[in-house]
Amino acid sequence: MITVIVILKKEGNLAKDEIVSSLDIGTTKICAVVSAVSEEGEVEVLGYGSRPASGGLRKGVIIHLDNTVGAIEDAVEQAEKMSGQRIKNVITSVGGIYLKGMPSDGHRSISRGNKEITKADINAVIEAACELSIPLDQEIFYISPQEYIVDGHDGVKEPPLGLIGENLGIRVMLFMGAITSMQNIIKSINSAGLRVRSTVPGPLASSLAVLAEDEINSGVALVDMGGGTTSIAVFVKGYVIHTCVLGLGGEQVTGDIAVGVRSSPEVAEKLKKEHGRAISAMAQEGEMDVPGLGGRGGHTVSKLVLCEIIQARLEEIFELVRAEIKKTGYEDMLSAGVVLTGGVANTDGLVDLAGNMLRMPVRIGKASGITAAAEGSAVSDPSFSVAAGLLMQSKLRGVPIFGKGGVFEGFRKWWQNFF
């Protein structure tokens, strides 16, 4: 999944507000949202657009440039018309199967006479955390500081500027992606007439929209079930400690249905939305009409069979989710359980199935903390969680560094925004 956020100044009686627009380029759907963000951080949605991805992506990775560019242009145009705003400069959020999160730490001795911690010390300790070997085809594009450590005292959430200390440490989560994949993201956005400013990890954006602060502090797993991928982000004690992207999502469920009932993917998707349930015991009674392929006559399939197909694939996904959560070693510390979001989260019965499989409390995560000027806004739908979260991206304390200028330019911009 790729998400884009746009920042420009709004004219007229909202002159003090920023116009922030996000564009979520998913495997199956592209969503654009335009909002006004006040100085207090209040977000009002002014317009949105949604278009099929037209086969431009597979598992969150661009495989057809022209199709992706065309879908971006269509979604952005729809959002611009509804909001009355022009979109030019964008910040992107990267997801997909090549997104990786890696914990790291850095340390620095404060050798000056007064021992006062400065911006240069903060920069140096973050740089030290980035000094690790990564594959040649990968590049770090975002640094999420978790906590600072001053003379052995951990749990410091904000940069400890001005404190007196001899040893400064930091724990971070480094986000990296495939270089060529990120270059294709930038190229597709540029080709759509937009300029990329920086990049943000999709799971962090989604967490802003759907997770409550007490959930993040108490321990929670966010599971974003999109069209081509399922992203997992585990939060403990206020910060992300593990991320993973599975190459399975709603598109695989649809594919299973198409094979199982002998239909086209388009018909399978329609049947899934109209009659699908996550648990076969919840299936409606009766049969469904299924058009034949290649001019053949149609046939009927029971709704129970449809739901059995859906349940089997969803159980596979949740088995993998459970394994990833267990891998962290924190499964017993997730007091807030699991929050499901993404388009698949709209499946009836999904909370019950996930609760049974994961043996944790589960809820559906929808965007909160935003209002909608546009009548009938769909931004609160789980499928808009990343796009909605980027509207609140100013709350993030991370360092975006991918692109021209690299790490040092990223630090410079980060300090400007931080203060």
Short mmCIF file of C-alpha atoms in Angstrom, two decimals:
data_model
loop_
_atom_site.label_atom_id
_atom_site.label_comp_id
_atom_site.label_asym_id
_atom_site.label_seq_id
_atom_site.Cartn_x
_atom_site.Cartn_y
_atom_site.Cartn_z
CA MET A 1 0.00 0.00 0.00
CA ILE A 2 1.20 3.51 -0.81
CA THR A 3 -0.23 6.58 0.82
CA VAL A 4 0.27 10.18 -0.16
CA ILE A 5 -0.26 13.28 1.93
CA VAL A 6 -0.47 16.79 0.49
CA ILE A 7 0.27 20.02 2.37
CA LEU A 8 -0.49 23.55 1.18
CA LYS A 9 -2.00 26.74 2.57
CA LYS A 10 -5.71 27.40 2.36
CA GLU A 11 -6.92 30.83 1.28
CA GLY A 12 -9.93 32.77 2.55
CA ASN A 13 -11.47 32.53 6.01
CA LEU A 14 -9.42 29.44 6.88
CA ALA A 15 -6.10 31.17 6.23
CA LYS A 16 -4.61 29.84 9.49
CA ASP A 17 -5.38 26.24 8.54
CA GLU A 18 -3.31 23.89 6.44
CA ILE A 19 -4.86 21.92 3.63
CA VAL A 20 -3.67 18.33 4.11
CA SER A 21 -4.61 15.78 1.46
CA SER A 22 -3.81 12.08 1.51
CA LEU A 23 -3.78 9.54 -1.31
CA ASP A 24 -3.81 5.86 -0.39
CA ILE A 25 -2.64 3.75 -3.32
CA GLY A 26 -3.69 0.23 -2.39
CA THR A 27 -3.54 -3.00 -4.34
CA THR A 28 -7.22 -2.85 -5.26
CA LYS A 29 -8.30 0.74 -4.60
CA ILE A 30 -6.89 4.27 -4.60
CA CYS A 31 -8.40 6.75 -2.13
CA ALA A 32 -7.73 10.50 -2.00
CA VAL A 33 -8.81 12.73 0.90
CA VAL A 34 -8.52 16.52 1.28
CA SER A 35 -8.84 18.13 4.71
CA ALA A 36 -8.31 21.38 6.60
CA VAL A 37 -6.12 21.02 9.70
CA SER A 38 -6.31 23.80 12.29
CA GLU A 39 -3.42 25.07 14.40
CA GLU A 40 -4.87 23.02 17.27
CA GLY A 41 -4.65 19.86 15.17
CA GLU A 42 -8.37 19.53 14.46
CA VAL A 43 -9.02 17.81 11.12
CA GLU A 44 -12.01 18.52 8.87
CA VAL A 45 -12.47 16.47 5.71
CA LEU A 46 -13.36 18.70 2.75
CA GLY A 47 -13.52 16.11 -0.01
CA TYR A 48 -12.44 12.67 -1.12
CA GLY A 49 -12.15 10.44 -4.16
CA SER A 50 -11.90 6.70 -4.71
CA ARG A 51 -10.98 4.72 -7.82
CA PRO A 52 -10.10 1.06 -8.61
CA ALA A 53 -6.35 0.51 -8.83
CA SER A 54 -6.84 -1.00 -12.31
CA GLY A 55 -4.25 -3.74 -11.87
CA GLY A 56 -1.41 -1.29 -11.33
CA LEU A 57 -0.20 -2.93 -8.12
CA ARG A 58 0.36 -6.41 -6.75
CA LYS A 59 0.73 -6.94 -3.01
CA GLY A 60 1.26 -3.22 -2.54
CA VAL A 61 4.02 -2.97 -5.16
CA ILE A 62 3.65 -1.05 -8.44
CA ILE A 63 3.81 -3.38 -11.45
CA HIS A 64 2.16 -1.20 -14.12
CA LEU A 65 3.13 2.46 -14.15
CA ASP A 66 0.53 3.85 -16.57
CA ASN A 67 -2.40 2.16 -14.82
CA THR A 68 -1.21 3.44 -11.45
CA VAL A 69 -0.68 6.99 -12.71
CA GLY A 70 -4.12 7.05 -14.34
CA ALA A 71 -5.84 5.85 -11.18
CA ILE A 72 -3.96 8.42 -9.07
CA GLU A 73 -5.01 11.20 -11.43
CA ASP A 74 -8.67 10.11 -11.35
CA ALA A 75 -8.85 9.83 -7.56
CA VAL A 76 -7.07 13.16 -7.04
CA GLU A 77 -9.30 14.90 -9.59
CA GLN A 78 -12.42 13.69 -7.79
CA ALA A 79 -11.09 14.87 -4.43
CA GLU A 80 -10.08 18.25 -5.89
CA LYS A 81 -13.53 18.81 -7.38
CA MET A 82 -15.30 18.03 -4.12
CA SER A 83 -12.95 20.12 -1.97
CA GLY A 84 -12.27 23.00 -4.37
CA GLN A 85 -8.53 22.65 -3.67
CA ARG A 86 -5.54 22.10 -5.95
CA ILE A 87 -3.08 19.33 -5.01
CA LYS A 88 0.60 19.83 -5.90
CA ASN A 89 3.12 18.71 -3.25
CA VAL A 90 2.85 15.37 -1.50
CA ILE A 91 4.29 13.30 1.32
CA THR A 92 4.08 9.56 0.69
CA SER A 93 3.53 6.66 3.04
CA VAL A 94 5.12 3.36 2.06
CA GLY A 95 3.78 -0.12 2.77
CA GLY A 96 3.58 -3.31 0.73
CA ILE A 97 5.48 -6.57 1.06
CA TYR A 98 8.90 -4.86 0.96
CA LEU A 99 8.27 -2.70 4.05
CA LYS A 100 10.45 -3.78 6.97
CA GLY A 101 10.88 -2.45 10.49
CA MET A 102 14.10 -3.09 12.41
CA PRO A 103 14.82 -2.07 16.03
CA SER A 104 18.20 -0.46 16.68
CA ASP A 105 19.98 1.64 19.27
CA GLY A 106 22.72 4.24 19.40
CA HIS A 107 24.99 5.71 22.09
CA ARG A 108 27.13 8.82 22.53
CA SER A 109 29.35 10.15 25.29
CA ILE A 110 28.97 13.83 26.19
CA SER A 111 32.57 15.00 26.54
CA ARG A 112 32.05 18.76 26.81
CA GLY A 113 32.73 20.45 30.11
CA ASN A 114 29.14 21.49 30.86
CA LYS A 115 27.72 18.05 29.84
CA GLU A 116 24.61 19.74 28.42
CA ILE A 117 22.81 17.72 25.72
CA THR A 118 22.43 19.64 22.43
CA LYS A 119 20.78 19.13 19.04
CA ALA A 120 24.12 17.92 17.70
CA ASP A 121 24.15 15.17 20.33
CA ILE A 122 20.62 14.09 19.40
CA ASN A 123 21.57 13.97 15.72
CA ALA A 124 24.74 12.03 16.47
CA VAL A 125 23.00 9.39 18.58
CA ILE A 126 20.32 8.87 15.90
CA GLU A 127 23.07 8.57 13.29
CA ALA A 128 24.74 5.94 15.46
CA ALA A 129 21.48 3.97 15.55
CA CYS A 130 21.50 3.93 11.73
CA GLU A 131 24.99 2.42 11.50
CA LEU A 132 24.04 -1.17 10.78
CA SER A 133 24.31 -3.46 7.80
CA ILE A 134 21.26 -3.69 5.55
CA PRO A 135 20.81 -5.44 2.18
CA LEU A 136 22.13 -3.49 -0.80
CA ASP A 137 18.67 -3.37 -2.40
CA GLN A 138 17.12 -1.83 0.75
CA GLU A 139 17.24 1.72 2.08
CA ILE A 140 16.19 3.27 5.37
CA PHE A 141 13.46 5.83 4.70
CA TYR A 142 12.10 6.62 8.17
CA ILE A 143 13.39 6.61 11.75
CA SER A 144 10.90 6.37 14.61
CA PRO A 145 12.55 7.33 17.95
CA GLN A 146 11.12 5.24 20.79
CA GLU A 147 12.93 6.43 23.88
CA TYR A 148 16.08 8.24 24.95
CA ILE A 149 18.38 7.04 27.72
CA VAL A 150 20.35 9.55 29.82
CA ASP A 151 23.02 8.10 32.13
CA GLY A 152 21.16 4.80 32.24
CA HIS A 153 17.73 6.32 32.91
CA ASP A 154 15.38 5.14 30.16
CA GLY A 155 11.78 6.02 29.29
CA VAL A 156 12.57 9.58 28.12
CA LYS A 157 10.06 10.13 25.27
CA GLU A 158 11.09 13.60 24.04
CA PRO A 159 14.59 14.74 22.97
CA PRO A 160 16.36 15.56 26.29
CA LEU A 161 17.69 18.93 25.15
CA GLY A 162 19.34 20.93 27.90
CA LEU A 163 19.61 18.05 30.36
CA ILE A 164 22.99 17.41 31.97
CA GLY A 165 24.44 13.98 31.35
CA GLU A 166 27.55 12.04 30.46
CA ASN A 167 26.04 9.28 28.32
CA LEU A 168 23.17 9.58 25.84
CA GLY A 169 21.43 6.62 24.27
CA ILE A 170 18.43 6.08 22.01
CA ARG A 171 16.22 3.19 20.94
CA VAL A 172 14.61 3.52 17.51
CA MET A 173 12.63 1.59 14.93
CA LEU A 174 14.20 1.89 11.49
CA PHE A 175 11.81 1.50 8.55
CA MET A 176 13.26 0.40 5.25
CA GLY A 177 11.99 -0.62 1.85
CA ALA A 178 13.21 -1.87 -1.52
CA ILE A 179 14.95 1.01 -3.29
CA THR A 180 13.41 0.27 -6.69
CA SER A 181 9.94 -0.10 -5.19
CA MET A 182 10.18 3.32 -3.53
CA GLN A 183 11.60 4.85 -6.70
CA ASN A 184 8.56 3.56 -8.60
CA ILE A 185 6.30 5.13 -5.99
CA ILE A 186 7.97 8.49 -6.50
CA LYS A 187 7.95 8.13 -10.29
CA SER A 188 4.23 7.32 -10.41
CA ILE A 189 3.38 10.31 -8.22
CA ASN A 190 5.63 12.63 -10.23
CA SER A 191 4.08 11.33 -13.45
CA ALA A 192 0.66 12.26 -12.06
CA GLY A 193 1.85 15.87 -11.76
CA LEU A 194 2.63 15.80 -8.03
CA ARG A 195 5.91 16.40 -6.18
CA VAL A 196 7.06 14.09 -3.37
CA ARG A 197 8.31 15.78 -0.20
CA SER A 198 9.04 12.86 2.19
CA THR A 199 7.91 9.36 3.20
CA VAL A 200 6.11 7.84 6.22
CA PRO A 201 5.46 4.15 7.06
CA GLY A 202 1.86 3.10 6.43
CA PRO A 203 1.38 1.27 9.77
CA LEU A 204 2.29 4.43 11.71
CA ALA A 205 -0.18 6.49 9.71
CA SER A 206 -2.93 3.93 10.22
CA SER A 207 -2.25 3.83 13.96
CA LEU A 208 -2.89 7.57 14.24
CA ALA A 209 -6.36 7.13 12.81
CA VAL A 210 -7.64 4.06 14.62
CA LEU A 211 -5.69 3.49 17.85
CA ALA A 212 -6.45 5.23 21.13
CA GLU A 213 -3.54 6.53 23.20
CA ASP A 214 -4.38 4.21 26.10
CA GLU A 215 -4.29 1.23 23.72
CA ILE A 216 -0.81 2.13 22.47
CA ASN A 217 0.42 2.58 26.04
CA SER A 218 -1.22 -0.61 27.34
CA GLY A 219 -0.12 -2.83 24.44
CA VAL A 220 -2.00 -3.49 21.21
CA ALA A 221 -1.56 -5.14 17.81
CA LEU A 222 -2.86 -3.26 14.77
CA VAL A 223 -3.78 -5.55 11.87
CA ASP A 224 -4.51 -3.68 8.63
CA MET A 225 -6.15 -6.11 6.21
CA GLY A 226 -5.99 -4.58 2.74
CA GLY A 227 -6.62 -5.85 -0.75
CA GLY A 228 -3.21 -7.40 -1.41
CA THR A 229 -1.45 -7.40 1.97
CA THR A 230 -2.04 -7.62 5.70
CA SER A 231 0.15 -5.30 7.77
CA ILE A 232 0.86 -6.00 11.43
CA ALA A 233 2.20 -3.42 13.89
CA VAL A 234 2.67 -4.24 17.58
CA PHE A 235 2.76 -1.38 20.09
CA VAL A 236 4.02 -1.71 23.68
CA LYS A 237 4.57 1.05 26.26
CA GLY A 238 3.71 3.79 23.80
CA TYR A 239 5.74 2.87 20.73
CA VAL A 240 5.94 0.36 17.91
CA ILE A 241 8.17 -2.64 18.63
CA HIS A 242 7.44 -4.90 15.64
CA THR A 243 6.08 -4.63 12.11
CA CYS A 244 5.44 -7.20 9.41
CA VAL A 245 3.65 -7.31 6.05
CA LEU A 246 2.01 -10.53 4.88
CA GLY A 247 1.40 -11.03 1.17
CA LEU A 248 -2.22 -12.03 1.77
CA GLY A 249 -5.39 -9.94 1.82
CA GLY A 250 -8.85 -9.53 0.42
CA GLU A 251 -7.68 -10.19 -3.13
CA GLN A 252 -6.64 -13.71 -2.16
CA VAL A 253 -10.06 -14.32 -0.58
CA THR A 254 -11.68 -13.22 -3.83
CA GLY A 255 -9.38 -15.50 -5.83
CA ASP A 256 -10.33 -18.48 -3.67
CA ILE A 257 -14.01 -17.76 -4.24
CA ALA A 258 -13.52 -17.48 -8.01
CA VAL A 259 -11.90 -20.92 -8.10
CA GLY A 260 -14.30 -22.49 -5.64
CA VAL A 261 -17.53 -21.37 -7.32
CA ARG A 262 -16.11 -21.30 -10.89
CA SER A 263 -16.64 -17.61 -11.57
CA SER A 264 -14.74 -14.55 -12.75
CA PRO A 265 -12.91 -12.47 -10.10
CA GLU A 266 -15.44 -9.67 -10.65
CA VAL A 267 -18.37 -11.96 -9.86
CA ALA A 268 -16.49 -13.46 -6.91
CA GLU A 269 -15.91 -9.99 -5.44
CA LYS A 270 -19.61 -9.17 -5.81
CA LEU A 271 -20.67 -12.41 -4.12
CA LYS A 272 -18.19 -11.80 -1.30
CA LYS A 273 -19.56 -8.34 -0.58
CA GLU A 274 -23.23 -9.31 -0.85
CA HIS A 275 -23.28 -12.68 0.90
CA GLY A 276 -19.89 -13.22 2.52
CA ARG A 277 -19.40 -13.95 6.23
CA ALA A 278 -16.16 -14.63 8.08
CA ILE A 279 -17.69 -17.60 9.91
CA SER A 280 -19.57 -20.24 7.93
CA ALA A 281 -22.01 -20.81 10.79
CA MET A 282 -23.27 -17.27 10.13
CA ALA A 283 -24.03 -17.99 6.46
CA GLN A 284 -27.45 -17.08 5.14
CA GLU A 285 -29.69 -19.86 3.93
CA GLY A 286 -30.24 -20.41 0.23
CA GLU A 287 -28.41 -20.46 -3.08
CA MET A 288 -26.63 -17.85 -5.19
CA ASP A 289 -26.78 -17.53 -8.95
CA VAL A 290 -23.31 -17.69 -10.51
CA PRO A 291 -22.92 -16.67 -14.19
CA GLY A 292 -20.98 -19.15 -16.32
CA LEU A 293 -17.54 -18.47 -17.79
CA GLY A 294 -16.88 -18.14 -21.52
CA GLY A 295 -20.53 -18.13 -22.50
CA ARG A 296 -21.35 -21.27 -20.54
CA GLY A 297 -24.63 -21.53 -18.70
CA GLY A 298 -24.85 -20.31 -15.13
CA HIS A 299 -25.20 -22.43 -12.00
CA THR A 300 -26.08 -22.07 -8.34
CA VAL A 301 -23.88 -22.36 -5.26
CA SER A 302 -25.00 -22.37 -1.64
CA LYS A 303 -24.15 -19.37 0.51
CA LEU A 304 -22.73 -21.81 3.05
CA VAL A 305 -20.07 -22.95 0.56
CA LEU A 306 -19.15 -19.31 -0.12
CA CYS A 307 -18.65 -18.61 3.58
CA GLU A 308 -16.65 -21.81 4.09
CA ILE A 309 -14.23 -20.63 1.40
CA ILE A 310 -13.93 -17.20 3.01
CA GLN A 311 -13.43 -18.61 6.51
CA ALA A 312 -10.66 -20.97 5.37
CA ARG A 313 -8.53 -18.17 3.91
CA LEU A 314 -9.16 -15.80 6.82
CA GLU A 315 -8.16 -18.51 9.28
CA GLU A 316 -4.89 -18.91 7.39
CA ILE A 317 -4.24 -15.17 7.63
CA PHE A 318 -4.98 -15.08 11.37
CA GLU A 319 -2.71 -18.09 11.96
CA LEU A 320 0.12 -16.06 10.42
CA VAL A 321 -0.87 -12.98 12.42
CA ARG A 322 -0.81 -15.01 15.63
CA ALA A 323 2.66 -16.35 14.78
CA GLU A 324 3.98 -12.82 14.19
CA ILE A 325 2.57 -11.56 17.48
CA LYS A 326 4.06 -14.55 19.32
CA LYS A 327 7.42 -13.86 17.67
CA THR A 328 7.64 -10.53 19.54
CA GLY A 329 7.51 -12.21 22.95
CA TYR A 330 4.95 -9.62 24.06
CA GLU A 331 1.72 -11.52 23.33
CA ASP A 332 0.88 -11.64 27.06
CA MET A 333 1.42 -7.88 27.41
CA LEU A 334 -1.13 -6.74 24.81
CA SER A 335 -3.80 -5.67 27.29
CA ALA A 336 -5.75 -3.84 24.56
CA GLY A 337 -5.72 -6.91 22.32
CA VAL A 338 -6.05 -6.48 18.56
CA VAL A 339 -7.52 -3.74 16.38
CA LEU A 340 -8.55 -4.73 12.85
CA THR A 341 -8.75 -2.19 10.05
CA GLY A 342 -8.50 -2.07 6.25
CA GLY A 343 -11.13 -3.06 3.71
CA VAL A 344 -11.35 -6.71 4.85
CA ALA A 345 -12.40 -5.45 8.31
CA ASN A 346 -15.85 -4.78 6.83
CA THR A 347 -16.50 -8.55 6.62
CA ASP A 348 -19.39 -9.61 8.87
CA GLY A 349 -18.25 -11.88 11.68
CA LEU A 350 -14.57 -10.96 11.40
CA VAL A 351 -14.30 -9.83 15.04
CA ASP A 352 -15.64 -13.17 16.28
CA LEU A 353 -13.33 -15.18 14.03
CA ALA A 354 -10.27 -13.12 14.96
CA GLY A 355 -11.10 -13.34 18.66
CA ASN A 356 -11.38 -17.12 18.46
CA MET A 357 -8.15 -17.47 16.48
CA LEU A 358 -5.99 -14.94 18.35
CA ARG A 359 -7.50 -15.51 21.81
CA MET A 360 -7.49 -11.79 22.53
CA PRO A 361 -10.09 -9.02 22.68
CA VAL A 362 -10.68 -7.65 19.17
CA ARG A 363 -12.38 -4.57 17.79
CA ILE A 364 -12.75 -2.90 14.38
CA GLY A 365 -10.69 0.28 14.01
CA LYS A 366 -12.26 3.22 12.24
CA ALA A 367 -10.80 6.71 11.85
CA SER A 368 -11.59 8.95 14.81
CA GLY A 369 -10.71 12.52 15.67
CA ILE A 370 -11.83 13.99 12.35
CA THR A 371 -14.99 15.75 11.20
CA ALA A 372 -16.47 15.78 7.70
CA ALA A 373 -17.65 18.85 5.81
CA ALA A 374 -18.44 16.62 2.83
CA GLU A 375 -21.87 15.04 3.18
CA GLY A 376 -21.79 11.25 3.42
CA SER A 377 -18.01 11.12 3.86
CA ALA A 378 -16.62 7.58 3.72
CA VAL A 379 -13.37 8.46 5.50
CA SER A 380 -14.45 6.72 8.71
CA ASP A 381 -14.63 3.42 6.81
CA PRO A 382 -11.79 1.02 7.79
CA SER A 383 -10.55 1.00 4.18
CA PHE A 384 -9.59 4.69 4.59
CA SER A 385 -7.54 4.20 7.79
CA VAL A 386 -4.09 4.98 6.31
CA ALA A 387 -5.36 7.94 4.30
CA ALA A 388 -7.21 9.28 7.34
CA GLY A 389 -4.22 8.76 9.62
CA LEU A 390 -1.95 10.81 7.40
CA LEU A 391 -4.28 13.74 7.87
CA MET A 392 -3.02 13.69 11.48
CA GLN A 393 0.63 13.00 10.60
CA SER A 394 1.89 16.09 12.46
CA LYS A 395 1.58 14.04 15.68
CA LEU A 396 4.36 11.73 14.51
CA ARG A 397 7.83 12.35 15.95
CA GLY A 398 9.71 10.33 13.36
CA VAL A 399 12.47 11.36 10.96
CA PRO A 400 11.66 10.93 7.23
CA ILE A 401 14.98 10.57 5.41
CA PHE A 402 14.44 8.81 2.07
CA GLY A 403 15.12 10.80 -1.08
CA LYS A 404 17.38 13.69 -2.04
CA GLY A 405 19.60 14.81 0.81
CA GLY A 406 19.50 11.52 2.70
CA VAL A 407 19.90 11.23 6.46
CA PHE A 408 21.45 14.64 7.14
CA GLU A 409 18.80 16.54 5.17
CA GLY A 410 16.17 14.47 6.94
CA PHE A 411 17.55 15.54 10.33
CA ARG A 412 17.54 19.20 9.32
CA LYS A 413 13.89 19.12 8.27
CA TRP A 414 12.96 17.10 11.35
CA TRP A 415 14.40 19.70 13.72
CA GLN A 416 12.62 22.50 11.88
CA ASN A 417 9.28 20.70 12.24
CA PHE A 418 9.92 19.52 15.81
CA PHE A 419 10.31 23.03 17.13
#
